[in-house]
Coordinates of C-alpha atoms and ligand atoms in Angstrom, one line a residue:
M1 CA -21.7 -30.4 9.8
I2 CA -21.4 -32.3 6.5
Q3 CA -19.6 -35.7 6.5
L4 CA -17.4 -36.6 3.6
T5 CA -14.3 -38.6 2.7
I6 CA -11.2 -37.2 1.2
N7 CA -8.4 -39.6 0.3
N8 CA -10.0 -42.3 2.4
K9 CA -10.0 -40.0 5.5
K10 CA -13.5 -39.3 7.0
I11 CA -13.8 -35.6 7.8
S12 CA -16.6 -33.1 8.6
A13 CA -16.9 -29.7 7.1
A14 CA -19.2 -26.7 7.6
P15 CA -22.0 -26.4 5.0
G16 CA -21.0 -24.1 2.2
S17 CA -17.3 -24.8 2.5
T18 CA -15.5 -25.8 -0.7
I19 CA -13.6 -29.0 -1.1
L20 CA -10.4 -27.0 -1.0
E21 CA -11.3 -25.4 2.3
A22 CA -12.5 -28.6 3.9
A23 CA -9.3 -30.4 2.8
K24 CA -7.0 -27.7 4.1
Q25 CA -8.8 -27.6 7.5
N26 CA -8.0 -31.3 7.7
G27 CA -4.4 -31.1 6.8
I28 CA -4.8 -32.2 3.1
I29 CA -3.2 -29.7 0.7
I30 CA -4.7 -29.5 -2.8
P31 CA -2.4 -27.5 -5.2
S32 CA -4.0 -24.3 -6.4
L33 CA -2.9 -21.2 -8.3
C34 CA -5.6 -18.7 -9.0
Y35 CA -7.3 -19.2 -5.6
M36 CA -7.4 -16.1 -3.3
E37 CA -8.6 -16.8 0.2
G38 CA -11.7 -14.8 1.3
V39 CA -12.3 -13.1 -2.1
H40 CA -12.2 -16.0 -4.6
K41 CA -15.0 -15.6 -7.2
F42 CA -14.1 -17.9 -10.1
G43 CA -11.8 -20.8 -10.8
S44 CA -9.8 -20.2 -13.9
C45 CA -6.6 -22.2 -13.6
R46 CA -8.2 -25.6 -12.8
I47 CA -5.0 -26.7 -11.1
C48 CA -7.1 -27.7 -8.0
S49 CA -9.0 -30.3 -10.0
V50 CA -10.0 -33.4 -8.0
E51 CA -11.9 -36.6 -8.6
V52 CA -15.3 -36.9 -7.0
E53 CA -16.8 -40.4 -7.1
G54 CA -20.0 -40.4 -9.2
A55 CA -19.1 -37.2 -11.1
R56 CA -18.6 -37.4 -14.8
T57 CA -15.8 -34.9 -14.9
L58 CA -13.1 -33.6 -12.6
Q59 CA -14.3 -30.9 -10.2
I60 CA -12.4 -27.8 -9.3
A61 CA -11.9 -27.9 -5.5
C62 CA -11.8 -24.1 -5.0
M63 CA -15.4 -23.8 -6.3
A64 CA -17.2 -27.1 -5.7
E65 CA -19.0 -27.2 -2.3
V66 CA -18.8 -30.2 0.0
R67 CA -21.9 -32.5 -0.1
E68 CA -23.0 -35.2 2.4
G69 CA -21.4 -38.5 1.7
M70 CA -19.1 -37.1 -0.9
V71 CA -16.0 -39.2 -1.7
V72 CA -13.0 -37.2 -3.0
H73 CA -9.6 -38.2 -4.4
T74 CA -7.1 -35.3 -4.6
N75 CA -4.2 -37.2 -5.9
S76 CA -5.4 -40.0 -8.2
K77 CA -3.5 -40.8 -11.4
K78 CA -6.1 -39.0 -13.4
V79 CA -5.8 -35.9 -11.2
Q80 CA -2.0 -35.9 -11.4
K81 CA -2.0 -36.3 -15.2
T82 CA -4.6 -33.6 -15.6
R83 CA -2.8 -31.1 -13.4
K84 CA 0.5 -31.7 -15.3
V85 CA -1.2 -31.1 -18.7
L86 CA -2.8 -27.9 -17.4
Y87 CA 0.5 -26.8 -16.1
E88 CA 2.3 -27.5 -19.4
L89 CA -0.3 -25.6 -21.3
M90 CA 0.1 -22.6 -19.0
L91 CA 3.8 -22.8 -19.5
S92 CA 3.5 -23.3 -23.3
D93 CA 3.3 -19.5 -24.1
H94 CA 4.9 -18.2 -20.9
S95 CA 8.1 -16.3 -21.2
K96 CA 11.1 -18.5 -20.2
N97 CA 13.4 -15.7 -19.0
C98 CA 13.0 -17.0 -15.5
L99 CA 16.6 -16.3 -14.4
S100 CA 16.2 -12.6 -15.1
C101 CA 12.6 -12.3 -13.9
V102 CA 12.0 -10.2 -10.8
R103 CA 9.9 -13.1 -9.4
N104 CA 12.6 -15.7 -9.8
Q105 CA 12.5 -17.9 -6.7
S106 CA 9.3 -16.2 -5.5
C107 CA 7.3 -17.2 -8.5
E108 CA 4.2 -19.3 -7.7
L109 CA 4.3 -20.9 -11.1
Q110 CA 7.8 -22.1 -10.5
K111 CA 6.8 -23.4 -7.1
L112 CA 3.9 -25.2 -8.6
G113 CA 6.1 -26.9 -11.2
D114 CA 8.2 -28.2 -8.4
I115 CA 5.1 -29.6 -6.5
L116 CA 3.7 -31.2 -9.6
G117 CA 7.0 -32.6 -10.7
V118 CA 6.8 -31.4 -14.3
G119 CA 10.1 -32.1 -16.1
E120 CA 9.9 -31.3 -19.7
N121 CA 7.3 -29.1 -21.4
R122 CA 5.9 -30.8 -24.5
F123 CA 3.9 -27.9 -25.7
D124 CA 6.5 -25.1 -25.7
T125 CA 5.6 -22.6 -28.4
G126 CA 7.4 -19.6 -27.0
S127 CA 5.5 -16.6 -25.8
A128 CA 2.8 -15.3 -28.2
R129 CA 2.7 -12.0 -26.3
E130 CA 5.9 -10.0 -26.0
Q131 CA 4.4 -6.7 -25.2
L132 CA 5.7 -4.7 -22.2
D133 CA 3.5 -2.0 -20.9
I134 CA 5.4 0.4 -18.6
S135 CA 3.4 3.1 -16.7
P136 CA 4.9 5.4 -14.1
S137 CA 4.0 3.0 -11.3
I138 CA 3.2 -0.4 -12.7
T139 CA 4.8 -2.6 -15.4
R140 CA 2.8 -5.3 -17.2
D141 CA 4.7 -8.0 -18.9
L142 CA 2.2 -9.8 -21.0
S143 CA 4.6 -12.6 -21.9
K144 CA 4.3 -13.8 -18.4
C145 CA 0.5 -13.6 -17.8
I146 CA -1.0 -17.0 -17.1
F147 CA -4.7 -15.7 -17.0
C148 CA -5.2 -16.6 -13.4
R149 CA -7.3 -13.4 -13.1
R150 CA -6.2 -12.7 -9.5
C151 CA -5.5 -9.1 -10.6
V152 CA -9.0 -8.9 -11.9
T153 CA -10.3 -9.9 -8.5
A154 CA -8.0 -7.4 -6.7
C155 CA -8.9 -4.5 -9.0
K156 CA -12.6 -5.1 -9.2
G157 CA -13.6 -7.3 -6.3
I158 CA -11.4 -5.7 -3.6
Q159 CA -10.7 -2.2 -4.8
G160 CA -14.0 -1.8 -6.7
I161 CA -12.4 -0.2 -9.8
G162 CA -12.3 -2.8 -12.5
I163 CA -9.6 -1.5 -14.7
L164 CA -8.3 -5.0 -15.6
D165 CA -10.3 -7.7 -17.2
A166 CA -10.2 -10.3 -20.0
Q167 CA -10.1 -8.7 -23.5
N168 CA -10.2 -10.3 -26.9
R169 CA -10.7 -14.0 -27.7
G170 CA -8.8 -17.1 -28.3
F171 CA -5.1 -16.7 -28.9
D172 CA -5.5 -12.9 -28.7
S173 CA -6.9 -13.1 -25.2
V174 CA -5.2 -10.8 -22.8
I175 CA -5.8 -9.4 -19.3
A176 CA -5.8 -5.6 -19.9
P177 CA -7.7 -2.4 -19.5
A178 CA -10.7 -2.0 -21.9
M179 CA -9.9 -2.2 -25.6
D180 CA -6.4 -3.6 -24.7
R181 CA -5.1 -0.1 -23.9
P182 CA -1.9 0.6 -21.9
I183 CA -2.6 0.8 -18.2
N184 CA -1.5 4.5 -18.1
S185 CA -4.4 5.4 -20.4
A186 CA -6.9 3.8 -18.1
K187 CA -8.3 5.4 -14.9
C188 CA -5.9 3.2 -12.8
A189 CA -5.2 4.5 -9.3
F190 CA -1.8 2.8 -9.4
C191 CA -2.4 1.3 -5.9
G192 CA -0.5 -1.8 -7.0
Q193 CA -2.7 -4.3 -5.3
C194 CA -2.6 -6.3 -8.6
T195 CA 1.2 -6.6 -8.3
V196 CA 0.8 -8.1 -4.8
V197 CA -1.5 -10.9 -5.9
C198 CA 0.1 -11.7 -9.3
P199 CA 1.6 -15.1 -8.9
V200 CA 4.3 -14.5 -11.6
G201 CA 6.2 -11.6 -13.0
A202 CA 3.3 -10.3 -15.2
L203 CA 2.5 -7.3 -12.9
K204 CA 5.2 -5.6 -10.9
E205 CA 6.3 -2.1 -9.9
T206 CA 8.1 0.0 -12.5
D207 CA 11.8 -0.3 -11.7
H208 CA 13.6 2.6 -10.1
I209 CA 16.6 0.6 -8.8
E210 CA 19.0 1.4 -11.6
R211 CA 18.5 5.1 -11.4
V212 CA 19.1 5.0 -7.6
W213 CA 22.3 3.0 -8.0
E214 CA 23.4 5.6 -10.6
A215 CA 22.9 8.4 -8.1
I216 CA 24.6 6.6 -5.3
N217 CA 27.6 5.9 -7.5
N218 CA 27.9 9.6 -8.7
P219 CA 30.3 11.4 -6.4
E220 CA 28.8 14.8 -7.5
I221 CA 25.4 13.9 -6.1
R222 CA 24.3 13.9 -2.4
V223 CA 21.8 11.1 -1.9
V224 CA 19.1 11.5 0.7
M225 CA 17.0 8.4 1.6
Q226 CA 13.8 8.2 3.7
P227 CA 11.6 5.2 4.5
A228 CA 7.8 5.4 5.2
P229 CA 6.5 4.1 8.5
A230 CA 5.1 0.8 7.2
V231 CA 8.4 -0.2 5.6
R232 CA 10.0 -0.9 8.9
V233 CA 7.5 -3.6 9.9
A234 CA 7.7 -5.5 6.6
L235 CA 11.2 -5.3 5.2
G236 CA 12.5 -7.9 7.6
E237 CA 10.3 -10.5 6.0
M238 CA 12.6 -10.4 2.9
F239 CA 15.4 -11.5 5.2
G240 CA 13.6 -14.3 7.0
Y241 CA 12.3 -12.5 10.0
P242 CA 8.8 -13.5 11.1
V243 CA 5.9 -11.4 9.8
G244 CA 5.4 -8.4 12.1
T245 CA 9.0 -8.0 13.1
S246 CA 10.1 -4.4 13.3
V247 CA 13.6 -3.8 11.9
T248 CA 13.8 0.0 12.1
G249 CA 17.4 0.3 13.3
Q250 CA 18.8 -2.4 10.9
M251 CA 16.9 -0.7 8.0
A252 CA 18.6 2.6 8.8
A253 CA 22.0 0.8 9.0
A254 CA 21.3 -0.9 5.6
M255 CA 20.5 2.3 3.9
R256 CA 23.8 3.8 5.1
A257 CA 25.6 0.7 4.0
L258 CA 24.2 1.1 0.5
G259 CA 26.2 4.4 0.3
V260 CA 23.5 6.9 1.0
D261 CA 24.7 10.2 2.3
D262 CA 21.8 11.2 4.6
V263 CA 19.5 8.6 6.2
F264 CA 16.3 10.6 7.1
D265 CA 12.9 9.2 8.1
T266 CA 9.5 9.9 6.5
N267 CA 8.2 9.6 10.0
W268 CA 9.7 13.0 10.7
A269 CA 7.6 14.4 8.0
A270 CA 4.5 12.5 9.2
D271 CA 4.8 14.6 12.4
L272 CA 5.1 17.7 10.2
T273 CA 2.0 16.6 8.2
I274 CA 0.0 16.5 11.5
M275 CA 1.0 20.0 12.3
E276 CA -0.1 21.2 8.8
E277 CA -3.2 19.0 8.3
G278 CA -4.3 19.5 11.9
T279 CA -4.1 23.3 11.5
E280 CA -5.9 23.1 8.2
F281 CA -8.7 21.2 9.9
L282 CA -8.8 23.7 12.7
H283 CA -9.1 26.6 10.3
R284 CA -11.9 25.0 8.3
A285 CA -13.8 24.0 11.5
I286 CA -13.4 27.5 13.0
D287 CA -14.8 29.0 9.8
A288 CA -17.7 26.6 9.7
L289 CA -18.5 27.2 13.4
S290 CA -18.3 31.0 12.9
G291 CA -20.8 30.8 10.1
K292 CA -18.2 31.4 7.3
K293 CA -18.0 29.4 4.2
A294 CA -15.9 26.2 4.8
V295 CA -15.6 22.9 3.0
L296 CA -16.1 20.0 5.3
P297 CA -15.5 17.1 5.7
L298 CA -11.8 17.6 5.3
V299 CA -10.4 14.5 3.6
S300 CA -6.8 13.3 4.1
S301 CA -4.4 13.5 1.2
C302 CA -1.4 11.4 2.0
S303 CA -2.3 8.4 -0.1
P304 CA -1.4 9.1 -3.8
G305 CA -3.5 6.1 -5.1
W306 CA -6.5 7.6 -3.3
I307 CA -5.7 11.1 -4.7
K308 CA -5.6 9.7 -8.3
Y309 CA -8.8 7.9 -7.6
I310 CA -10.7 11.0 -6.4
E311 CA -9.3 13.1 -9.2
S312 CA -10.6 10.5 -11.7
Y313 CA -13.9 9.5 -10.2
F314 CA -15.0 12.3 -7.7
P315 CA -13.4 15.5 -9.1
Q316 CA -16.3 17.5 -7.6
L317 CA -14.9 16.6 -4.1
I318 CA -11.4 17.9 -4.7
P319 CA -12.1 21.0 -2.5
N320 CA -12.7 18.6 0.4
L321 CA -9.1 17.3 0.1
S322 CA -6.5 18.5 2.4
S323 CA -4.0 20.6 0.4
C324 CA -1.1 18.9 2.3
K325 CA 1.5 17.0 0.2
S326 CA 2.1 13.5 1.4
P327 CA 4.8 13.2 4.1
H328 CA 7.6 12.0 1.8
M329 CA 7.0 14.9 -0.5
M330 CA 7.2 17.3 2.4
L331 CA 10.5 15.8 3.5
G332 CA 11.8 16.0 -0.1
A333 CA 10.8 19.6 -0.3
L334 CA 12.5 20.5 3.0
A335 CA 15.6 18.4 2.3
K336 CA 16.2 20.4 -0.9
S337 CA 15.6 23.8 0.8
Y338 CA 15.9 23.9 4.6
Y339 CA 18.6 21.1 4.8
A340 CA 20.4 21.9 1.6
E341 CA 20.8 25.5 2.6
S342 CA 22.2 24.4 6.0
I343 CA 24.9 22.3 4.4
D344 CA 25.5 24.5 1.5
V345 CA 24.5 22.0 -1.2
A346 CA 22.7 23.1 -4.4
P347 CA 19.2 21.5 -4.5
E348 CA 19.9 20.2 -8.0
K349 CA 22.9 18.3 -6.6
M350 CA 20.7 16.5 -4.1
Y351 CA 18.9 13.3 -5.0
T352 CA 16.0 12.3 -2.8
V353 CA 14.9 8.7 -2.7
S354 CA 11.8 7.5 -0.9
I355 CA 11.3 4.0 0.3
M356 CA 7.6 3.4 0.2
P357 CA 5.1 0.5 0.7
C358 CA 3.3 1.9 -2.2
T359 CA 3.5 1.8 -6.0
A360 CA 1.4 5.0 -6.5
K361 CA 4.1 7.1 -4.9
K362 CA 6.2 6.5 -8.1
F363 CA 3.5 8.3 -10.1
E364 CA 3.1 10.9 -7.4
A365 CA 6.9 11.7 -7.6
G366 CA 6.5 12.5 -11.3
R367 CA 3.6 14.9 -10.8
E368 CA 4.4 18.4 -12.1
E369 CA 2.9 19.9 -8.9
M370 CA 5.6 18.2 -6.8
V371 CA 8.3 20.6 -7.9
N372 CA 9.8 23.6 -6.0
N373 CA 12.3 26.0 -7.4
G374 CA 12.6 23.9 -10.6
V375 CA 13.6 20.6 -8.8
P376 CA 11.4 17.7 -8.0
N377 CA 10.7 17.1 -4.3
V378 CA 11.5 13.4 -4.8
D379 CA 13.6 12.0 -7.5
A380 CA 13.0 8.2 -7.2
V381 CA 10.7 6.0 -5.2
L382 CA 11.6 2.4 -4.3
T383 CA 9.1 0.0 -3.0
T384 CA 9.9 -2.0 0.2
R385 CA 10.5 -5.0 -2.2
E386 CA 12.9 -2.9 -4.3
L387 CA 14.9 -1.8 -1.2
G388 CA 15.2 -5.4 -0.1
Q389 CA 16.4 -6.3 -3.6
M390 CA 19.1 -3.5 -3.5
I391 CA 20.3 -4.7 -0.1
K392 CA 20.7 -8.2 -1.5
Q393 CA 22.4 -6.9 -4.6
A394 CA 24.9 -5.0 -2.5
G395 CA 25.8 -8.1 -0.6
I396 CA 24.8 -6.6 2.8
D397 CA 24.2 -9.3 5.4
F398 CA 21.0 -7.6 6.8
R399 CA 20.6 -10.0 9.7
S400 CA 24.0 -9.2 11.1
L401 CA 23.6 -5.4 10.9
K402 CA 23.7 -3.5 14.2
E403 CA 20.8 -1.1 14.8
E404 CA 21.6 2.5 13.8
Q405 CA 19.7 5.8 14.2
F406 CA 18.4 8.1 11.5
D407 CA 20.3 11.4 10.8
D408 CA 19.4 14.8 12.1
P409 CA 17.7 17.2 11.4
L410 CA 15.0 15.2 9.5
G411 CA 15.2 11.9 11.3
Q412 CA 13.6 12.2 14.7
S413 CA 9.9 11.3 15.1
T414 CA 7.2 10.6 17.7
G415 CA 5.0 7.5 18.1
A416 CA 2.1 9.4 16.3
A417 CA 4.2 9.2 13.1
D418 CA 4.6 5.4 13.3
I419 CA 0.9 4.7 13.1
F420 CA 0.6 6.7 9.8
G421 CA 1.4 3.3 8.3
V422 CA -1.9 1.7 9.3
T423 CA -5.5 2.5 8.7
G424 CA -6.8 4.9 11.3
G425 CA -3.3 6.0 12.3
V426 CA -3.3 9.4 10.5
M427 CA -6.7 10.3 12.1
E428 CA -5.5 9.2 15.6
A429 CA -2.3 11.2 15.3
A430 CA -4.3 14.2 14.2
I431 CA -6.7 13.9 17.0
R432 CA -3.9 13.5 19.6
T433 CA -2.6 16.9 18.6
V434 CA -5.7 18.9 17.7
Y435 CA -7.3 17.9 21.0
V436 CA -4.3 19.4 22.9
I437 CA -4.5 22.6 20.8
I438 CA -8.2 23.1 21.5
T439 CA -8.4 22.0 25.2
G440 CA -4.8 22.3 26.5
R441 CA -5.1 18.8 27.8
E442 CA -3.9 15.4 26.5
L443 CA -6.4 13.1 25.0
P444 CA -8.0 11.3 27.9
F445 CA -8.0 7.8 26.3
E446 CA -6.1 4.8 27.5
G447 CA -2.7 4.7 25.7
L448 CA -3.7 7.8 23.7
H449 CA -5.6 5.5 21.4
V450 CA -8.9 6.4 19.8
A451 CA -10.3 2.8 20.1
P452 CA -13.2 3.0 17.6
I453 CA -10.8 3.8 14.7
V454 CA -8.2 1.2 15.6
G455 CA -8.5 -2.1 13.7
L456 CA -9.0 -3.4 10.2
D457 CA -12.7 -2.8 9.5
Q458 CA -13.4 -1.3 6.1
I459 CA -15.2 1.8 7.6
K460 CA -14.7 3.0 11.2
E461 CA -16.0 6.1 12.9
A462 CA -15.7 8.0 16.1
T463 CA -17.3 11.0 17.8
L464 CA -15.4 13.2 20.2
K465 CA -17.1 15.8 22.4
L466 CA -15.0 18.8 23.1
E467 CA -15.5 20.3 26.6
N468 CA -13.7 22.8 28.8
V469 CA -11.9 24.2 25.8
L470 CA -9.2 27.0 25.9
P471 CA -10.6 30.6 25.6
D472 CA -9.2 31.0 22.1
Y473 CA -11.3 28.0 20.9
K474 CA -14.5 28.7 22.8
M475 CA -16.5 28.2 19.6
F476 CA -15.7 24.4 20.0
E477 CA -17.3 24.2 23.5
G478 CA -19.7 21.2 23.5
F479 CA -19.0 20.5 19.8
E480 CA -19.0 16.9 18.8
V481 CA -16.4 16.1 16.1
K482 CA -17.4 13.2 14.0
V483 CA -14.6 11.4 12.1
A484 CA -14.5 8.4 9.7
V485 CA -11.7 6.2 8.5
T486 CA -11.6 3.9 5.5
S487 CA -8.9 1.9 3.7
G488 CA -9.3 0.5 0.2
L489 CA -11.0 2.3 -2.6
A490 CA -14.3 0.4 -2.3
G491 CA -14.7 1.9 1.2
A492 CA -13.7 5.4 -0.1
K493 CA -16.4 5.2 -2.7
I494 CA -19.0 4.6 0.0
L495 CA -17.9 7.6 2.0
M496 CA -17.6 9.8 -1.1
D497 CA -21.1 8.8 -2.3
Q498 CA -22.4 10.0 1.1
I499 CA -20.8 13.4 0.6
M500 CA -22.2 13.7 -2.9
A501 CA -25.6 12.8 -1.6
G502 CA -25.3 15.4 1.2
T503 CA -25.8 12.7 3.9
S504 CA -22.2 12.5 5.3
P505 CA -22.3 13.2 9.0
Y506 CA -18.5 13.6 9.2
H507 CA -16.2 16.6 9.7
F508 CA -12.9 14.8 9.0
I509 CA -12.2 11.6 6.9
E510 CA -9.1 9.6 6.6
V511 CA -8.7 7.6 3.4
M512 CA -5.9 5.1 2.5
G513 CA -6.0 3.7 -1.0
C514 CA -4.9 0.2 0.0
P515 CA -7.0 -2.2 2.3
S516 CA -5.6 -2.0 5.8
G517 CA -3.5 1.0 4.9
C518 CA 0.2 1.2 4.0
I519 CA 1.1 -2.0 6.0
C520 CA -0.4 -3.9 3.0
G521 CA 0.4 -1.4 0.3
G522 CA 1.1 -2.5 -3.3
G523 CA 4.9 -2.3 -2.7
Q524 CA 5.1 -4.4 0.4
P525 CA 6.6 -7.9 0.4
R526 CA 4.2 -10.6 -0.6
S527 CA 3.2 -12.8 2.3
E528 CA 1.4 -16.1 2.7
D529 CA 0.7 -15.5 6.3
P530 CA -3.1 -15.2 6.7
D531 CA -2.6 -12.9 9.7
V532 CA -0.1 -10.6 7.9
R533 CA -2.4 -7.5 8.4
T534 CA -2.9 -8.0 12.1
K535 CA 0.8 -8.7 12.7
R536 CA 2.1 -5.7 10.9
L537 CA -0.6 -3.5 12.5
K538 CA 0.5 -4.7 16.0
A539 CA 4.1 -4.0 15.1
L540 CA 3.4 -0.4 14.2
Y541 CA 1.3 0.2 17.4
S542 CA 4.2 -1.3 19.4
E543 CA 6.7 1.1 17.7
D544 CA 4.3 3.9 18.7
E545 CA 3.9 2.7 22.3
S546 CA 7.7 2.2 22.8
K547 CA 8.4 5.9 22.2
V548 CA 8.7 8.5 24.9
L549 CA 7.2 11.2 22.7
R550 CA 3.9 10.1 21.1
Q551 CA 2.3 13.3 19.9
S552 CA 3.5 15.1 16.8
H553 CA 3.5 18.6 18.3
L554 CA 6.0 17.4 20.9
N555 CA 8.7 16.6 18.3
P556 CA 11.5 19.0 19.1
S557 CA 13.0 18.9 15.5
I558 CA 9.5 19.9 14.1
A559 CA 9.4 22.8 16.6
A560 CA 12.9 23.7 15.3
V561 CA 12.0 23.7 11.6
Y562 CA 9.0 26.1 12.4
K563 CA 11.2 28.3 14.5
D564 CA 14.2 28.5 12.1
F565 CA 12.6 28.2 8.7
L566 CA 8.9 27.7 8.1
G567 CA 7.4 30.2 10.6
K568 CA 4.1 28.8 11.5
P569 CA 1.9 25.8 10.3
C570 CA 0.0 26.7 7.2
G571 CA 2.0 29.9 6.9
H572 CA 3.4 31.4 3.7
K573 CA 6.5 29.2 3.5
S574 CA 4.5 26.1 4.3
H575 CA 2.1 26.8 1.6
E576 CA 4.9 27.2 -0.9
L577 CA 6.7 24.0 0.0
L578 CA 4.4 21.7 1.8
H579 CA 1.0 22.2 0.1
T580 CA -0.3 21.4 -3.3
H581 CA -3.3 21.3 -5.6
Y582 CA -5.1 18.6 -7.5
V583 CA -6.3 18.0 -11.1
D584 CA -9.7 17.0 -12.4
R585 CA -8.9 13.8 -14.3
S586 CA -12.5 12.7 -15.0
S587 CA -12.2 13.4 -18.7
E588 CA -8.8 11.7 -19.1
N589 CA -8.8 8.2 -20.5
E590 CA -12.6 7.8 -20.9
Ligands
FES1 FE1 -9.1 -23.7 -8.3 FE2 -7.5 -22.1 -9.8 S1 -7.2 -22.8 -7.8 S2 -9.3 -23.1 -10.4

């Protein structure tokens, strides 16, 4: 261990730690802004400047490593003055419409001003950049960018894409796609990870709140709302609940209190997705085992950021994708057909709103493939953050709401659907059902969990040997199914490169566009809890384990929709309403 002194306190720190890390571990907080734990690459804001005895200039604590005998002062007069000047310069061309900014009261720049005690701003020049860049999923407000480059780290360092970077020089500097183009004309996956790390209001989801209020307030329109699995374990954070608190019943009550007509659950359609995608896998595997032409590995398709990524960067692998629409699209399609018919409402008079942990779902809702009988499957997509905002706007006291149930017939779900919200969950849910179909027996694992694919590793894999299969599936006897799971687009690239090189050993791959899966999607509440991923993961597995029915094929309302309306999984009607096709985007936005 290295011995050093910070603010007259003798401390020890592991070799290779930065001053910022060493200080934090010893209860000394150094203000920071651009710093991102675990992935920090370069210090750009310099707010963490500290004085190191013997050094000619101030050092930036997030980059400077500790040295034996080092003496550091984190709060000297010189440090205080420097931080204030840096802050004032940052503020000098930052938009001042704080009261109407979406990040008002959750803005890290505001918070920092409070910590530094900056009163007046001597250098206020007004914003030099007034440009608003609105894409289907993400809105960039250049007047608020403070050049911290966290979005650059998220896009390039975490997701491995690199759409955003510094462009131009001097006063024309801007964080933008190459050649300062709008984000919609770059090969952005719209995952929204940049909106989670942006400390101010420069990057945010494209607003759908107004259009949803309009629909709710229109008596001619029947509004259907559905929340994704991961929303229920994060929404509570916006109302002061600890990270990892599940608020399913209160969330259903809040949606009803907003004035929504039907409160359905995307979980219901997650069970439906398993029936469709599981059957699709079975068909492809049977063809492959019978010597027919079949494209394997099958790759999951419920993450729209992932879909946009593969369409842009690996279009050759589009045939590997499952043709299943994502669960909320399936629910939208059935709400406007199966359900609308049953209550005698014209599909064009129905307005479907999805609550998603994801910004890419906004883009997905606008895709021309997501239309049946001339009406879009989903009309608007709100992020978890936007739903929280609407609940606040409506003056609903969320914490005092009593738990309520989802509505029938698209509201009941099994535990398998809950785990769709976390990396590995879709694959585990599929395995639970496909195993029963092939063997007639329940998965023989403790708690029905496929342990090797549970957890937050970037790439996970499992092998499942099929034995004593049912007579109809005798081609599977002794067959070892190999599956892989990844979350985040950097992991997806590794698995796709393997397929391209012909070295992929897998038969079925699950990909989620956001690291850890939807629990940490681009539309989820921002959290400072370092264990946010684990806590939300555990909450979803608890939801699963608390249910009586934990396998999608056991959901009685899914059985009913096949009996009364769809026929069979992957049948004609399913193909018409629940399946889609994809587009080669490799030549778009070069
Ligand atoms: Fe260290 Fe920004 S936090 S330079």
